[in-house]
C-alpha positions as protocol buffer text, in pm:
chain_id: "A"
residue {
  index: 1
  type: UNK
  ca { x: -3299 y: -1314 z: -5892 }
}
residue {
  index: 2
  type: UNK
  ca { x: -3459 y: -1579 z: -6109 }
}
residue {
  index: 3
  type: UNK
  ca { x: -3371 y: -1636 z: -6472 }
}
residue {
  index: 4
  type: UNK
  ca { x: -3669 y: -1666 z: -6703 }
}
residue {
  index: 5
  type: UNK
  ca { x: -3650 y: -1965 z: -6942 }
}
residue {
  index: 6
  type: UNK
  ca { x: -3747 y: -1965 z: -7305 }
}
residue {
  index: 7
  type: UNK
  ca { x: -4123 y: -2008 z: -7364 }
}
residue {
  index: 8
  type: UNK
  ca { x: -4235 y: -2363 z: -7303 }
}
residue {
  index: 9
  type: UNK
  ca { x: -4300 y: -2585 z: -7600 }
}
residue {
  index: 10
  type: UNK
  ca { x: -4458 y: -2858 z: -7392 }
}
residue {
  index: 11
  type: UNK
  ca { x: -4677 y: -3121 z: -7547 }
}
residue {
  index: 12
  type: UNK
  ca { x: -5003 y: -3237 z: -7395 }
}
residue {
  index: 13
  type: UNK
  ca { x: -5014 y: -3574 z: -7228 }
}
residue {
  index: 14
  type: UNK
  ca { x: -5349 y: -3551 z: -7051 }
}
residue {
  index: 15
  type: UNK
  ca { x: -5689 y: -3650 z: -7179 }
}
residue {
  index: 16
  type: UNK
  ca { x: -5767 y: -3280 z: -7211 }
}
residue {
  index: 17
  type: UNK
  ca { x: -5605 y: -3259 z: -7555 }
}
residue {
  index: 18
  type: UNK
  ca { x: -5793 y: -3552 z: -7704 }
}
residue {
  index: 19
  type: UNK
  ca { x: -6131 y: -3385 z: -7752 }
}
residue {
  index: 20
  type: UNK
  ca { x: -6130 y: -3172 z: -8066 }
}
residue {
  index: 21
  type: UNK
  ca { x: -6489 y: -3180 z: -8192 }
}
residue {
  index: 22
  type: UNK
  ca { x: -6600 y: -2835 z: -8296 }
}
residue {
  index: 23
  type: UNK
  ca { x: -6939 y: -2859 z: -8460 }
}
residue {
  index: 24
  type: UNK
  ca { x: -7228 y: -3087 z: -8385 }
}
residue {
  index: 25
  type: UNK
  ca { x: -7199 y: -3422 z: -8557 }
}
residue {
  index: 26
  type: UNK
  ca { x: -7458 y: -3606 z: -8757 }
}
residue {
  index: 27
  type: UNK
  ca { x: -7563 y: -3789 z: -8444 }
}
residue {
  index: 28
  type: UNK
  ca { x: -7650 y: -3457 z: -8279 }
}
residue {
  index: 29
  type: UNK
  ca { x: -7366 y: -3462 z: -8029 }
}
residue {
  index: 30
  type: UNK
  ca { x: -7265 y: -3122 z: -7891 }
}
residue {
  index: 31
  type: UNK
  ca { x: -6915 y: -2976 z: -7916 }
}
residue {
  index: 32
  type: UNK
  ca { x: -6673 y: -3059 z: -7639 }
}
residue {
  index: 33
  type: UNK
  ca { x: -6727 y: -2893 z: -7301 }
}
residue {
  index: 34
  type: UNK
  ca { x: -6505 y: -3030 z: -7026 }
}
residue {
  index: 35
  type: UNK
  ca { x: -6312 y: -2925 z: -6716 }
}
residue {
  index: 36
  type: UNK
  ca { x: -5998 y: -3077 z: -6568 }
}
residue {
  index: 37
  type: UNK
  ca { x: -5933 y: -2975 z: -6207 }
}
residue {
  index: 38
  type: UNK
  ca { x: -5564 y: -2918 z: -6131 }
}
residue {
  index: 39
  type: UNK
  ca { x: -5604 y: -2779 z: -5778 }
}
residue {
  index: 40
  type: UNK
  ca { x: -5680 y: -2450 z: -5597 }
}
residue {
  index: 41
  type: UNK
  ca { x: -5858 y: -2244 z: -5868 }
}
residue {
  index: 42
  type: UNK
  ca { x: -5654 y: -2394 z: -6152 }
}
residue {
  index: 43
  type: UNK
  ca { x: -5859 y: -2568 z: -6419 }
}
residue {
  index: 44
  type: UNK
  ca { x: -5822 y: -2659 z: -6783 }
}
residue {
  index: 45
  type: UNK
  ca { x: -6140 y: -2571 z: -6973 }
}
residue {
  index: 46
  type: UNK
  ca { x: -6205 y: -2732 z: -7311 }
}
residue {
  index: 47
  type: UNK
  ca { x: -6476 y: -2558 z: -7509 }
}
residue {
  index: 48
  type: UNK
  ca { x: -6498 y: -2681 z: -7865 }
}
residue {
  index: 49
  type: UNK
  ca { x: -6154 y: -2639 z: -8020 }
}
residue {
  index: 50
  type: UNK
  ca { x: -6044 y: -2388 z: -7752 }
}
residue {
  index: 51
  type: UNK
  ca { x: -5846 y: -2470 z: -7439 }
}
residue {
  index: 52
  type: UNK
  ca { x: -5825 y: -2219 z: -7153 }
}
residue {
  index: 53
  type: UNK
  ca { x: -5621 y: -2235 z: -6832 }
}
residue {
  index: 54
  type: UNK
  ca { x: -5760 y: -2058 z: -6527 }
}
residue {
  index: 55
  type: UNK
  ca { x: -5562 y: -1912 z: -6234 }
}
residue {
  index: 56
  type: UNK
  ca { x: -5236 y: -2108 z: -6276 }
}
residue {
  index: 57
  type: UNK
  ca { x: -5109 y: -2228 z: -5937 }
}
residue {
  index: 58
  type: UNK
  ca { x: -4839 y: -2497 z: -5966 }
}
residue {
  index: 59
  type: UNK
  ca { x: -4662 y: -2468 z: -5632 }
}
residue {
  index: 60
  type: UNK
  ca { x: -4605 y: -2796 z: -5452 }
}
residue {
  index: 61
  type: UNK
  ca { x: -4694 y: -2911 z: -5103 }
}
residue {
  index: 62
  type: UNK
  ca { x: -4503 y: -2715 z: -4842 }
}
residue {
  index: 63
  type: UNK
  ca { x: -4418 y: -2420 z: -5066 }
}
residue {
  index: 64
  type: UNK
  ca { x: -4535 y: -2072 z: -4977 }
}
residue {
  index: 65
  type: UNK
  ca { x: -4779 y: -1868 z: -5183 }
}
residue {
  index: 66
  type: UNK
  ca { x: -4710 y: -1499 z: -5136 }
}
residue {
  index: 67
  type: UNK
  ca { x: -5016 y: -1279 z: -5107 }
}
residue {
  index: 68
  type: UNK
  ca { x: -4856 y: -935 z: -5081 }
}
residue {
  index: 69
  type: UNK
  ca { x: -4821 y: -697 z: -4785 }
}
residue {
  index: 70
  type: UNK
  ca { x: -4595 y: -956 z: -4618 }
}
residue {
  index: 71
  type: UNK
  ca { x: -4873 y: -1217 z: -4614 }
}
residue {
  index: 72
  type: UNK
  ca { x: -4823 y: -1576 z: -4724 }
}
residue {
  index: 73
  type: UNK
  ca { x: -4979 y: -1921 z: -4691 }
}
residue {
  index: 74
  type: UNK
  ca { x: -4823 y: -2265 z: -4725 }
}
residue {
  index: 75
  type: UNK
  ca { x: -4968 y: -2509 z: -4978 }
}
residue {
  index: 76
  type: UNK
  ca { x: -5108 y: -2831 z: -4833 }
}
residue {
  index: 77
  type: UNK
  ca { x: -5134 y: -3030 z: -5158 }
}
residue {
  index: 78
  type: UNK
  ca { x: -4955 y: -3097 z: -5485 }
}
residue {
  index: 79
  type: UNK
  ca { x: -5101 y: -2989 z: -5820 }
}
residue {
  index: 80
  type: UNK
  ca { x: -5259 y: -3273 z: -6015 }
}
residue {
  index: 81
  type: UNK
  ca { x: -5073 y: -3168 z: -6331 }
}
residue {
  index: 82
  type: UNK
  ca { x: -4737 y: -3007 z: -6395 }
}
residue {
  index: 83
  type: UNK
  ca { x: -4692 y: -2727 z: -6646 }
}
residue {
  index: 84
  type: UNK
  ca { x: -4524 y: -2958 z: -6898 }
}
residue {
  index: 85
  type: UNK
  ca { x: -4834 y: -3181 z: -6891 }
}
residue {
  index: 86
  type: UNK
  ca { x: -5070 y: -2905 z: -7001 }
}
residue {
  index: 87
  type: UNK
  ca { x: -5229 y: -2913 z: -7345 }
}
residue {
  index: 88
  type: UNK
  ca { x: -5167 y: -2634 z: -7593 }
}
residue {
  index: 89
  type: UNK
  ca { x: -5342 y: -2325 z: -7458 }
}
residue {
  index: 90
  type: UNK
  ca { x: -5541 y: -2062 z: -7643 }
}
residue {
  index: 91
  type: UNK
  ca { x: -5563 y: -1829 z: -7342 }
}
residue {
  index: 92
  type: UNK
  ca { x: -5512 y: -1797 z: -6968 }
}
residue {
  index: 93
  type: UNK
  ca { x: -5787 y: -1638 z: -6758 }
}
residue {
  index: 94
  type: UNK
  ca { x: -5657 y: -1487 z: -6434 }
}
residue {
  index: 95
  type: UNK
  ca { x: -5882 y: -1355 z: -6157 }
}
residue {
  index: 96
  type: UNK
  ca { x: -5607 y: -1149 z: -5994 }
}
residue {
  index: 97
  type: UNK
  ca { x: -5238 y: -1153 z: -5916 }
}
residue {
  index: 98
  type: UNK
  ca { x: -5201 y: -1342 z: -5588 }
}
residue {
  index: 99
  type: UNK
  ca { x: -4951 y: -1620 z: -5531 }
}
residue {
  index: 100
  type: UNK
  ca { x: -5220 y: -1887 z: -5504 }
}
residue {
  index: 101
  type: UNK
  ca { x: -5353 y: -1787 z: -5848 }
}
residue {
  index: 102
  type: UNK
  ca { x: -5036 y: -1705 z: -6042 }
}
residue {
  index: 103
  type: UNK
  ca { x: -4715 y: -1822 z: -5877 }
}
residue {
  index: 104
  type: UNK
  ca { x: -4342 y: -1821 z: -5944 }
}
residue {
  index: 105
  type: UNK
  ca { x: -4363 y: -2166 z: -6106 }
}
residue {
  index: 106
  type: UNK
  ca { x: -4617 y: -2034 z: -6356 }
}
residue {
  index: 107
  type: UNK
  ca { x: -4404 y: -1724 z: -6413 }
}
residue {
  index: 108
  type: UNK
  ca { x: -4101 y: -1938 z: -6500 }
}
residue {
  index: 109
  type: UNK
  ca { x: -4267 y: -2218 z: -6692 }
}
residue {
  index: 110
  type: UNK
  ca { x: -4578 y: -2103 z: -6878 }
}
residue {
  index: 111
  type: UNK
  ca { x: -4564 y: -2028 z: -7247 }
}
residue {
  index: 112
  type: UNK
  ca { x: -4576 y: -1649 z: -7278 }
}
residue {
  index: 113
  type: UNK
  ca { x: -4753 y: -1650 z: -7615 }
}
residue {
  index: 114
  type: UNK
  ca { x: -5117 y: -1729 z: -7525 }
}
residue {
  index: 115
  type: UNK
  ca { x: -5292 y: -1410 z: -7410 }
}
residue {
  index: 116
  type: UNK
  ca { x: -5348 y: -1370 z: -7036 }
}
residue {
  index: 117
  type: UNK
  ca { x: -5688 y: -1211 z: -6981 }
}
residue {
  index: 118
  type: UNK
  ca { x: -5688 y: -1036 z: -6645 }
}
residue {
  index: 119
  type: UNK
  ca { x: -5734 y: -711 z: -6454 }
}
residue {
  index: 120
  type: UNK
  ca { x: -5548 y: -400 z: -6570 }
}
residue {
  index: 121
  type: UNK
  ca { x: -5331 y: -409 z: -6256 }
}
residue {
  index: 122
  type: UNK
  ca { x: -5229 y: -773 z: -6310 }
}
residue {
  index: 123
  type: UNK
  ca { x: -5183 y: -715 z: -6685 }
}
residue {
  index: 124
  type: UNK
  ca { x: -4925 y: -444 z: -6623 }
}
residue {
  index: 125
  type: UNK
  ca { x: -4718 y: -671 z: -6397 }
}
residue {
  index: 126
  type: UNK
  ca { x: -4741 y: -976 z: -6621 }
}
residue {
  index: 127
  type: UNK
  ca { x: -4662 y: -764 z: -6925 }
}
residue {
  index: 128
  type: UNK
  ca { x: -4338 y: -655 z: -6758 }
}
residue {
  index: 129
  type: UNK
  ca { x: -4253 y: -1025 z: -6723 }
}
residue {
  index: 130
  type: UNK
  ca { x: -4292 y: -1081 z: -7096 }
}
residue {
  index: 131
  type: UNK
  ca { x: -4644 y: -1228 z: -7108 }
}
residue {
  index: 132
  type: UNK
  ca { x: -4891 y: -1128 z: -7378 }
}
residue {
  index: 133
  type: UNK
  ca { x: -5169 y: -971 z: -7172 }
}
residue {
  index: 134
  type: UNK
  ca { x: -5517 y: -832 z: -7234 }
}
residue {
  index: 135
  type: UNK
  ca { x: -5636 y: -593 z: -6964 }
}
residue {
  index: 136
  type: UNK
  ca { x: -6011 y: -619 z: -6900 }
}
residue {
  index: 137
  type: UNK
  ca { x: -6215 y: -388 z: -6681 }
}
residue {
  index: 138
  type: UNK
  ca { x: -6570 y: -477 z: -6576 }
}
residue {
  index: 139
  type: UNK
  ca { x: -6789 y: -577 z: -6874 }
}
residue {
  index: 140
  type: UNK
  ca { x: -6507 y: -551 z: -7128 }
}
residue {
  index: 141
  type: UNK
  ca { x: -6466 y: -846 z: -7364 }
}
residue {
  index: 142
  type: UNK
  ca { x: -6198 y: -1029 z: -7553 }
}
residue {
  index: 143
  type: UNK
  ca { x: -6288 y: -1257 z: -7845 }
}
residue {
  index: 144
  type: UNK
  ca { x: -6087 y: -1555 z: -7969 }
}
residue {
  index: 145
  type: UNK
  ca { x: -6159 y: -1719 z: -8302 }
}
residue {
  index: 146
  type: UNK
  ca { x: -6393 y: -1600 z: -8575 }
}
residue {
  index: 147
  type: UNK
  ca { x: -6750 y: -1618 z: -8696 }
}
residue {
  index: 148
  type: UNK
  ca { x: -6732 y: -1992 z: -8751 }
}
residue {
  index: 149
  type: UNK
  ca { x: -6631 y: -2070 z: -8394 }
}
residue {
  index: 150
  type: UNK
  ca { x: -6544 y: -1823 z: -8122 }
}
residue {
  index: 151
  type: UNK
  ca { x: -6483 y: -1782 z: -7752 }
}
residue {
  index: 152
  type: UNK
  ca { x: -6587 y: -1457 z: -7584 }
}
residue {
  index: 153
  type: UNK
  ca { x: -6448 y: -1376 z: -7240 }
}
residue {
  index: 154
  type: UNK
  ca { x: -6630 y: -1100 z: -7049 }
}
residue {
  index: 155
  type: UNK
  ca { x: -6482 y: -956 z: -6729 }
}
residue {
  index: 156
  type: UNK
  ca { x: -6748 y: -925 z: -6459 }
}
residue {
  index: 157
  type: UNK
  ca { x: -6733 y: -753 z: -6118 }
}
residue {
  index: 158
  type: UNK
  ca { x: -6568 y: -916 z: -5818 }
}
residue {
  index: 159
  type: UNK
  ca { x: -6511 y: -798 z: -5461 }
}
residue {
  index: 160
  type: UNK
  ca { x: -6219 y: -965 z: -5282 }
}
residue {
  index: 161
  type: UNK
  ca { x: -6283 y: -785 z: -4954 }
}
residue {
  index: 162
  type: UNK
  ca { x: -6464 y: -486 z: -4813 }
}
residue {
  index: 163
  type: UNK
  ca { x: -6351 y: -196 z: -4596 }
}
residue {
  index: 164
  type: UNK
  ca { x: -5987 y: -157 z: -4500 }
}
residue {
  index: 165
  type: UNK
  ca { x: -5899 y: -507 z: -4617 }
}
residue {
  index: 166
  type: UNK
  ca { x: -6048 y: -430 z: -4957 }
}
residue {
  index: 167
  type: UNK
  ca { x: -5795 y: -151 z: -4998 }
}
residue {
  index: 168
  type: UNK
  ca { x: -5509 y: -388 z: -4913 }
}
residue {
  index: 169
  type: UNK
  ca { x: -5594 y: -661 z: -5165 }
}
residue {
  index: 170
  type: UNK
  ca { x: -5559 y: -639 z: -5544 }
}
residue {
  index: 171
  type: UNK
  ca { x: -5865 y: -585 z: -5766 }
}
residue {
  index: 172
  type: UNK
  ca { x: -6027 y: -906 z: -5885 }
}
residue {
  index: 173
  type: UNK
  ca { x: -6249 y: -1003 z: -6174 }
}
residue {
  index: 174
  type: UNK
  ca { x: -6484 y: -1284 z: -6255 }
}
residue {
  index: 175
  type: UNK
  ca { x: -6512 y: -1414 z: -6611 }
}
residue {
  index: 176
  type: UNK
  ca { x: -6804 y: -1529 z: -6823 }
}
residue {
  index: 177
  type: UNK
  ca { x: -6673 y: -1746 z: -7105 }
}
residue {
  index: 178
  type: UNK
  ca { x: -6909 y: -1811 z: -7396 }
}
residue {
  index: 179
  type: UNK
  ca { x: -6837 y: -2070 z: -7662 }
}
residue {
  index: 180
  type: UNK
  ca { x: -7019 y: -2013 z: -7989 }
}
residue {
  index: 181
  type: UNK
  ca { x: -7045 y: -2207 z: -8311 }
}
residue {
  index: 182
  type: UNK
  ca { x: -7179 y: -1961 z: -8564 }
}
residue {
  index: 183
  type: UNK
  ca { x: -7425 y: -1741 z: -8375 }
}
residue {
  index: 184
  type: UNK
  ca { x: -7532 y: -2012 z: -8131 }
}
residue {
  index: 185
  type: UNK
  ca { x: -7399 y: -2029 z: -7775 }
}
residue {
  index: 186
  type: UNK
  ca { x: -7290 y: -2387 z: -7707 }
}
residue {
  index: 187
  type: UNK
  ca { x: -7181 y: -2346 z: -7344 }
}
residue {
  index: 188
  type: UNK
  ca { x: -7154 y: -2053 z: -7105 }
}
residue {
  index: 189
  type: UNK
  ca { x: -6914 y: -2080 z: -6809 }
}
residue {
  index: 190
  type: UNK
  ca { x: -6892 y: -1832 z: -6522 }
}
residue {
  index: 191
  type: UNK
  ca { x: -6560 y: -1844 z: -6334 }
}
residue {
  index: 192
  type: UNK
  ca { x: -6636 y: -1649 z: -6017 }
}
residue {
  index: 193
  type: UNK
  ca { x: -6282 y: -1546 z: -5927 }
}
residue {
  index: 194
  type: UNK
  ca { x: -6199 y: -1463 z: -5566 }
}
residue {
  index: 195
  type: UNK
  ca { x: -6512 y: -1267 z: -5490 }
}
residue {
  index: 196
  type: UNK
  ca { x: -6745 y: -1232 z: -5198 }
}
residue {
  index: 197
  type: UNK
  ca { x: -7117 y: -1251 z: -5263 }
}
residue {
  index: 198
  type: UNK
  ca { x: -7327 y: -936 z: -5295 }
}
residue {
  index: 199
  type: UNK
  ca { x: -7536 y: -719 z: -5523 }
}
residue {
  index: 200
  type: UNK
  ca { x: -7266 y: -714 z: -5791 }
}
residue {
  index: 201
  type: UNK
  ca { x: -7364 y: -1074 z: -5865 }
}
residue {
  index: 202
  type: UNK
  ca { x: -7719 y: -961 z: -5943 }
}
residue {
  index: 203
  type: UNK
  ca { x: -7575 y: -745 z: -6221 }
}
residue {
  index: 204
  type: UNK
  ca { x: -7401 y: -1053 z: -6362 }
}
residue {
  index: 205
  type: UNK
  ca { x: -7726 y: -1246 z: -6351 }
}
residue {
  index: 206
  type: UNK
  ca { x: -7911 y: -969 z: -6537 }
}
residue {
  index: 207
  type: UNK
  ca { x: -7657 y: -973 z: -6820 }
}
residue {
  index: 208
  type: UNK
  ca { x: -7609 y: -1349 z: -6825 }
}
residue {
  index: 209
  type: UNK
  ca { x: -7929 y: -1520 z: -6709 }
}
residue {
  index: 210
  type: UNK
  ca { x: -7834 y: -1856 z: -6862 }
}
residue {
  index: 211
  type: UNK
  ca { x: -7515 y: -1988 z: -6700 }
}
residue {
  index: 212
  type: UNK
  ca { x: -7452 y: -2351 z: -6791 }
}
residue {
  index: 213
  type: UNK
  ca { x: -7159 y: -2403 z: -6552 }
}
residue {
  index: 214
  type: UNK
  ca { x: -7040 y: -2191 z: -6259 }
}
residue {
  index: 215
  type: UNK
  ca { x: -6685 y: -2255 z: -6141 }
}
residue {
  index: 216
  type: UNK
  ca { x: -6708 y: -2115 z: -5789 }
}
residue {
  index: 217
  type: UNK
  ca { x: -6412 y: -2007 z: -5575 }
}
residue {
  index: 218
  type: UNK
  ca { x: -6490 y: -2103 z: -5215 }
}
residue {
  index: 219
  type: UNK
  ca { x: -6276 y: -2179 z: -4910 }
}
residue {
  index: 220
  type: UNK
  ca { x: -6384 y: -1898 z: -4679 }
}
residue {
  index: 221
  type: UNK
  ca { x: -6027 y: -1764 z: -4692 }
}
residue {
  index: 222
  type: UNK
  ca { x: -5939 y: -1573 z: -4375 }
}
residue {
  index: 223
  type: UNK
  ca { x: -5669 y: -1306 z: -4382 }
}
residue {
  index: 224
  type: UNK
  ca { x: -5608 y: -1083 z: -4079 }
}
residue {
  index: 225
  type: UNK
  ca { x: -5945 y: -1189 z: -3936 }
}
residue {
  index: 226
  type: UNK
  ca { x: -6129 y: -1095 z: -4257 }
}
residue {
  index: 227
  type: UNK
  ca { x: -6309 y: -1336 z: -4489 }
}
residue {
  index: 228
  type: UNK
  ca { x: -6191 y: -1269 z: -4844 }
}
residue {
  index: 229
  type: UNK
  ca { x: -6342 y: -1556 z: -5043 }
}
residue {
  index: 230
  type: UNK
  ca { x: -6686 y: -1712 z: -5018 }
}
residue {
  index: 231
  type: UNK
  ca { x: -6751 y: -1950 z: -4731 }
}
residue {
  index: 232
  type: UNK
  ca { x: -7031 y: -2207 z: -4733 }
}
residue {
  index: 233
  type: UNK
  ca { x: -7308 y: -1957 z: -4656 }
}
residue {
  index: 234
  type: UNK
  ca { x: -7187 y: -1709 z: -4915 }
}
residue {
  index: 235
  type: UNK
  ca { x: -7148 y: -1985 z: -5170 }
}
residue {
  index: 236
  type: UNK
  ca { x: -7511 y: -2083 z: -5123 }
}
residue {
  index: 237
  type: UNK
  ca { x: -7610 y: -1717 z: -5162 }
}
residue {
  index: 238
  type: UNK
  ca { x: -7407 y: -1709 z: -5486 }
}
residue {
  index: 239
  type: UNK
  ca { x: -7608 y: -2003 z: -5619 }
}
residue {
  index: 240
  type: UNK
  ca { x: -7934 y: -1831 z: -5530 }
}
residue {
  index: 241
  type: UNK
  ca { x: -7831 y: -1517 z: -5715 }
}
residue {
  index: 242
  type: UNK
  ca { x: -7669 y: -1669 z: -6026 }
}
residue {
  index: 243
  type: UNK
  ca { x: -7880 y: -1989 z: -6059 }
}
residue {
  index: 244
  type: UNK
  ca { x: -7638 y: -2189 z: -6273 }
}
residue {
  index: 245
  type: UNK
  ca { x: -7747 y: -2516 z: -6428 }
}
residue {
  index: 246
  type: UNK
  ca { x: -7446 y: -2686 z: -6272 }
}
residue {
  index: 247
  type: UNK
  ca { x: -7176 y: -2582 z: -6028 }
}
residue {
  index: 248
  type: UNK
  ca { x: -6814 y: -2694 z: -5993 }
}
residue {
  index: 249
  type: UNK
  ca { x: -6666 y: -2584 z: -5657 }
}
residue {
  index: 250
  type: UNK
  ca { x: -6292 y: -2506 z: -5654 }
}
residue {
  index: 251
  type: UNK
  ca { x: -6047 y: -2318 z: -5428 }
}
residue {
  index: 252
  type: UNK
  ca { x: -6144 y: -2499 z: -5110 }
}
residue {
  index: 253
  type: UNK
  ca { x: -5879 y: -2744 z: -4986 }
}
residue {
  index: 254
  type: UNK
  ca { x: -5526 y: -2642 z: -5080 }
}
residue {
  index: 255
  type: UNK
  ca { x: -5409 y: -2379 z: -4830 }
}
residue {
  index: 256
  type: UNK
  ca { x: -5422 y: -2325 z: -4456 }
}
residue {
  index: 257
  type: UNK
  ca { x: -5601 y: -1993 z: -4500 }
}
residue {
  index: 258
  type: UNK
  ca { x: -5901 y: -2181 z: -4640 }
}
residue {
  index: 259
  type: UNK
  ca { x: -6126 y: -2214 z: -4336 }
}
residue {
  index: 260
  type: UNK
  ca { x: -6461 y: -2326 z: -4480 }
}
residue {
  index: 261
  type: UNK
  ca { x: -6447 y: -2688 z: -4600 }
}
residue {
  index: 262
  type: UNK
  ca { x: -6612 y: -2817 z: -4914 }
}
residue {
  index: 263
  type: UNK
  ca { x: -6827 y: -3049 z: -4703 }
}
residue {
  index: 264
  type: UNK
  ca { x: -6993 y: -2750 z: -4536 }
}
residue {
  index: 265
  type: UNK
  ca { x: -7083 y: -2597 z: -4872 }
}
residue {
  index: 266
  type: UNK
  ca { x: -7223 y: -2926 z: -5003 }
}
residue {
  index: 267
  type: UNK
  ca { x: -7435 y: -2975 z: -4691 }
}
residue {
  index: 268
  type: UNK
  ca { x: -7576 y: -2622 z: -4690 }
}
residue {
  index: 269
  type: UNK
  ca { x: -7638 y: -2620 z: -5063 }
}
residue {
  index: 270
  type: UNK
  ca { x: -7829 y: -2945 z: -5029 }
}
residue {
  index: 271
  type: UNK
  ca { x: -8033 y: -2809 z: -4740 }
}
residue {
  index: 272
  type: UNK
  ca { x: -8120 y: -2505 z: -4952 }
}
residue {
  index: 273
  type: UNK
  ca { x: -8242 y: -2728 z: -5236 }
}
residue {
  index: 274
  type: UNK
  ca { x: -7965 y: -2656 z: -5487 }
}
residue {
  index: 275
  type: UNK
  ca { x: -7888 y: -2936 z: -5729 }
}
residue {
  index: 276
  type: UNK
  ca { x: -7643 y: -2986 z: -6012 }
}
residue {
  index: 277
  type: UNK
  ca { x: -7329 y: -2954 z: -5799 }
}
residue {
  index: 278
  type: UNK
  ca { x: -7038 y: -3142 z: -5957 }
}
residue {
  index: 279
  type: UNK
  ca { x: -6745 y: -3223 z: -5729 }
}
residue {
  index: 280
  type: UNK
  ca { x: -6444 y: -3271 z: -5956 }
}
residue {
  index: 281
  type: UNK
  ca { x: -6145 y: -3428 z: -5785 }
}
residue {
  index: 282
  type: UNK
  ca { x: -5789 y: -3311 z: -5859 }
}
residue {
  index: 283
  type: UNK
  ca { x: -5670 y: -3469 z: -6182 }
}
residue {
  index: 284
  type: UNK
  ca { x: -6022 y: -3561 z: -6290 }
}
residue {
  index: 285
  type: UNK
  ca { x: -6162 y: -3452 z: -6627 }
}
residue {
  index: 286
  type: UNK
  ca { x: -6536 y: -3394 z: -6613 }
}
residue {
  index: 287
  type: UNK
  ca { x: -6755 y: -3346 z: -6917 }
}
residue {
  index: 288
  type: UNK
  ca { x: -6983 y: -3046 z: -6878 }
}
residue {
  index: 289
  type: UNK
  ca { x: -7295 y: -3154 z: -7054 }
}
residue {
  index: 290
  type: UNK
  ca { x: -7512 y: -2850 z: -7124 }
}
residue {
  index: 291
  type: UNK
  ca { x: -7876 y: -2848 z: -7024 }
}
residue {
  index: 292
  type: UNK
  ca { x: -8099 y: -2769 z: -7324 }
}
residue {
  index: 293
  type: UNK
  ca { x: -8206 y: -2406 z: -7320 }
}
residue {
  index: 294
  type: UNK
  ca { x: -8578 y: -2341 z: -7308 }
}
């Protein structure tokens, strides 16, 4: 039995905390939009004055991530940041409750005060662990901030697997995160979550036709001979359906169950004529410069 510590009061040491611009300056510069890649599907998103952590996975190389039903996978890498190096968080966005997305290190070490926006199933479990959770079903929203500056997180459909395997795995959600200053959208980010491609993505495109940045979970994860996250071909299909202005691939190199390498996705996306793909290395902070909307 583990003993839960008091909520963390860590201070930020990374470059992620340094950008605090909220409104456009006199020189016309846009509010901050940046992503720091920690590893697996874990990122730190800075959108204006808001900071959001996605899918916190802080296990180290050699440790097991438990996936339920007796399944597990061993991590092949170390996270680029530790929990005590994170900036102050306004929210955590969690695709689903699997050990490579929310692990025992996160359970012990994360501050329990920022709301965790996740599926109803994951919210119930995390709530029992003392986290402040917000359960979101498809198309439900949670808003941070106020009319001056706000962040709206919308849960969108995801399919982790189909058939018998779909019944074995937990429900998943994608998230569309919109940063607004006043009534104007400054940047719109779609975090795919662990989903396969399919018609449900067309529904996302209809509701959100202008995605500035797509953070795409890849890897072609194979569990019991079933593919349960997008491989290279499915990732290219995702791009064709969603048509983001830029794409940041994640969830592709950290576990042995990832069978489709990033290089395959990059090659096939290039062959299909997709541009704007940003490869962010672990520990790197990349500015997400929005493309002007027509």
